[in-house]
Amino acid sequence: GAVVSQHPSRVICKSGTSVKIECRSLDFQATTMFWYRQFPKQSLMLMATSNEGSKATYEQGVEKDKFLINHASLTLSTLTVTSAHPEDSSFYICSARTSGGTGELFFGEGSRLTVL
Amino acid sequence: AQSVTQLDSHVSVSEGTPVLLRCNYSSSYSPSLFWYVQHPNKGLQLLLKYTSAATLVKGINGFEAEFKKSETSFHLTKPSAHMSDAAEYFCVVTPTGGGNKLTFGTGTQLKVEL
């Protein structure tokens, strides 16, 4: 199946700094990518939908100025957590859909962010 | 509107015995349903999906699920559990035809004991 890669898999940063997480579709082009957040022992919550070449669509309650999403190419979307605080510590997962609208979703392996 | 209820947060089975993970859904339209598995600190892997074709869906690693419209259920089963099946399982619903809105269940943690 298609491969979605996230980097870094783990990151530790100091409070107040910004962290960038990359999501790449390795063997297909993804016009749409999705960013999820997962709290410990909980389900995934959709944060935003990232569309190549346009602004991301954020879910209600997600601060767009805190979580900056850029989808500059058909194979790369980035999530930047700005001025991170300990409450931003979480597991962030991206997914990408293969072309065709109803294409299957493939998930990255996730990035665990710890803010000290 | 759509929602998913996973009835058990934890399921424990012995190796070699059957697995049943329960999922009920509600949807205002014809749904597509998925089961994903997540191993610790990993992303999600698709086990199987139902998209309005055959109601009994076979997936990877010996898992299967049956779509029962009358019961609004999509339970995941496996005849014989293996130690490597221990993981978190998520039932997911989305409108048929794609769409961006995946609704995840709260997950079921499967434990497999010797």
PDB file of C-alpha atoms in Angstrom, chain B residues 38-102:
ATOM      1  CA  GLN B  38      -2.771   1.035  16.134  1.00  0.00           C
ATOM      2  CA  HIS B  39       0.245  -0.492  17.806  1.00  0.00           C
ATOM      3  CA  PRO B  40       1.953   1.514  20.590  1.00  0.00           C
ATOM      4  CA  ASN B  41       3.437   4.807  19.388  1.00  0.00           C
ATOM      5  CA  LYS B  42       2.577   3.968  15.801  1.00  0.00           C
ATOM      6  CA  GLY B  43       0.189   5.322  13.222  1.00  0.00           C
ATOM      7  CA  LEU B  44      -2.962   3.601  12.131  1.00  0.00           C
ATOM      8  CA  GLN B  45      -3.124   0.682   9.756  1.00  0.00           C
ATOM      9  CA  LEU B  46      -6.255  -0.197   7.821  1.00  0.00           C
ATOM     10  CA  LEU B  47      -7.590  -3.662   8.666  1.00  0.00           C
ATOM     11  CA  LEU B  48     -10.663  -3.656   6.465  1.00  0.00           C
ATOM     12  CA  LYS B  49     -13.399  -1.455   5.037  1.00  0.00           C
ATOM     13  CA  TYR B  50     -17.057  -1.653   4.060  1.00  0.00           C
ATOM     14  CA  THR B  51     -18.218   0.580   1.223  1.00  0.00           C
ATOM     15  CA  SER B  52     -21.680  -0.755   0.313  1.00  0.00           C
ATOM     16  CA  ALA B  53     -20.546  -3.885  -1.478  1.00  0.00           C
ATOM     17  CA  ALA B  54     -20.533  -7.280   0.256  1.00  0.00           C
ATOM     18  CA  THR B  55     -21.726  -7.084   3.847  1.00  0.00           C
ATOM     19  CA  LEU B  56     -19.122  -9.569   5.084  1.00  0.00           C
ATOM     20  CA  VAL B  57     -15.741  -7.958   4.679  1.00  0.00           C
ATOM     21  CA  LYS B  58     -12.467  -9.807   4.968  1.00  0.00           C
ATOM     22  CA  GLY B  59      -9.364  -7.902   5.986  1.00  0.00           C
ATOM     23  CA  ILE B  60      -5.725  -8.484   6.715  1.00  0.00           C
ATOM     24  CA  ASN B  61      -4.295 -10.796   9.370  1.00  0.00           C
ATOM     25  CA  GLY B  62      -7.404 -12.995   9.455  1.00  0.00           C
ATOM     26  CA  PHE B  63      -9.801 -10.282  10.623  1.00  0.00           C
ATOM     27  CA  GLU B  64     -13.284  -9.862   9.222  1.00  0.00           C
ATOM     28  CA  ALA B  65     -16.341  -7.745   9.950  1.00  0.00           C
ATOM     29  CA  GLU B  66     -20.002  -7.944   9.048  1.00  0.00           C
ATOM     30  CA  PHE B  67     -22.101  -4.893   8.228  1.00  0.00           C
ATOM     31  CA  LYS B  68     -25.587  -5.350   9.711  1.00  0.00           C
ATOM     32  CA  LYS B  69     -27.809  -2.457   8.757  1.00  0.00           C
ATOM     33  CA  SER B  70     -30.750  -3.663  10.858  1.00  0.00           C
ATOM     34  CA  GLU B  71     -28.537  -3.655  13.952  1.00  0.00           C
ATOM     35  CA  THR B  72     -26.409  -0.670  12.893  1.00  0.00           C
ATOM     36  CA  SER B  73     -23.377  -2.738  13.775  1.00  0.00           C
ATOM     37  CA  PHE B  74     -19.986  -3.480  12.276  1.00  0.00           C
ATOM     38  CA  HIS B  75     -18.334  -5.866  14.724  1.00  0.00           C
ATOM     39  CA  LEU B  76     -14.759  -7.032  14.139  1.00  0.00           C
ATOM     40  CA  THR B  77     -13.953 -10.714  14.581  1.00  0.00           C
ATOM     41  CA  LYS B  78     -11.057 -13.115  14.280  1.00  0.00           C
ATOM     42  CA  PRO B  79     -11.326 -16.882  14.819  1.00  0.00           C
ATOM     43  CA  SER B  80      -8.050 -17.285  16.675  1.00  0.00           C
ATOM     44  CA  ALA B  81      -6.134 -14.540  18.454  1.00  0.00           C
ATOM     45  CA  HIS B  82      -2.385 -14.207  18.166  1.00  0.00           C
ATOM     46  CA  MET B  83      -0.066 -12.391  20.549  1.00  0.00           C
ATOM     47  CA  SER B  84       0.774  -9.921  17.786  1.00  0.00           C
ATOM     48  CA  ASP B  85      -2.894  -8.852  17.656  1.00  0.00           C
ATOM     49  CA  ALA B  86      -2.517  -6.994  20.953  1.00  0.00           C
ATOM     50  CA  ALA B  87      -3.114  -3.349  20.027  1.00  0.00           C
ATOM     51  CA  GLU B  88      -5.694  -0.561  19.984  1.00  0.00           C
ATOM     52  CA  TYR B  89      -8.517  -0.931  17.471  1.00  0.00           C
ATOM     53  CA  PHE B  90     -10.612   1.916  16.115  1.00  0.00           C
ATOM     54  CA  CYS B  91     -13.944   1.719  14.327  1.00  0.00           C
ATOM     55  CA  VAL B  92     -14.415   4.612  11.910  1.00  0.00           C
ATOM     56  CA  VAL B  93     -17.386   5.902   9.897  1.00  0.00           C
ATOM     57  CA  THR B  94     -17.473   8.291   6.978  1.00  0.00           C
ATOM     58  CA  PRO B  95     -20.094   9.198   4.388  1.00  0.00           C
ATOM     59  CA  THR B  96     -20.044   6.862   1.414  1.00  0.00           C
ATOM     60  CA  GLY B  97     -18.334   8.516  -1.528  1.00  0.00           C
ATOM     61  CA  GLY B  98     -15.427   9.729   0.504  1.00  0.00           C
ATOM     62  CA  GLY B  99     -15.596  13.087   2.144  1.00  0.00           C
ATOM     63  CA  ASN B 100     -13.178  14.336   4.680  1.00  0.00           C
ATOM     64  CA  LYS B 101     -15.087  13.731   7.848  1.00  0.00           C
ATOM     65  CA  LEU B 102     -13.882  10.570   9.505  1.00  0.00           C
TER      66      LEU B 102
END
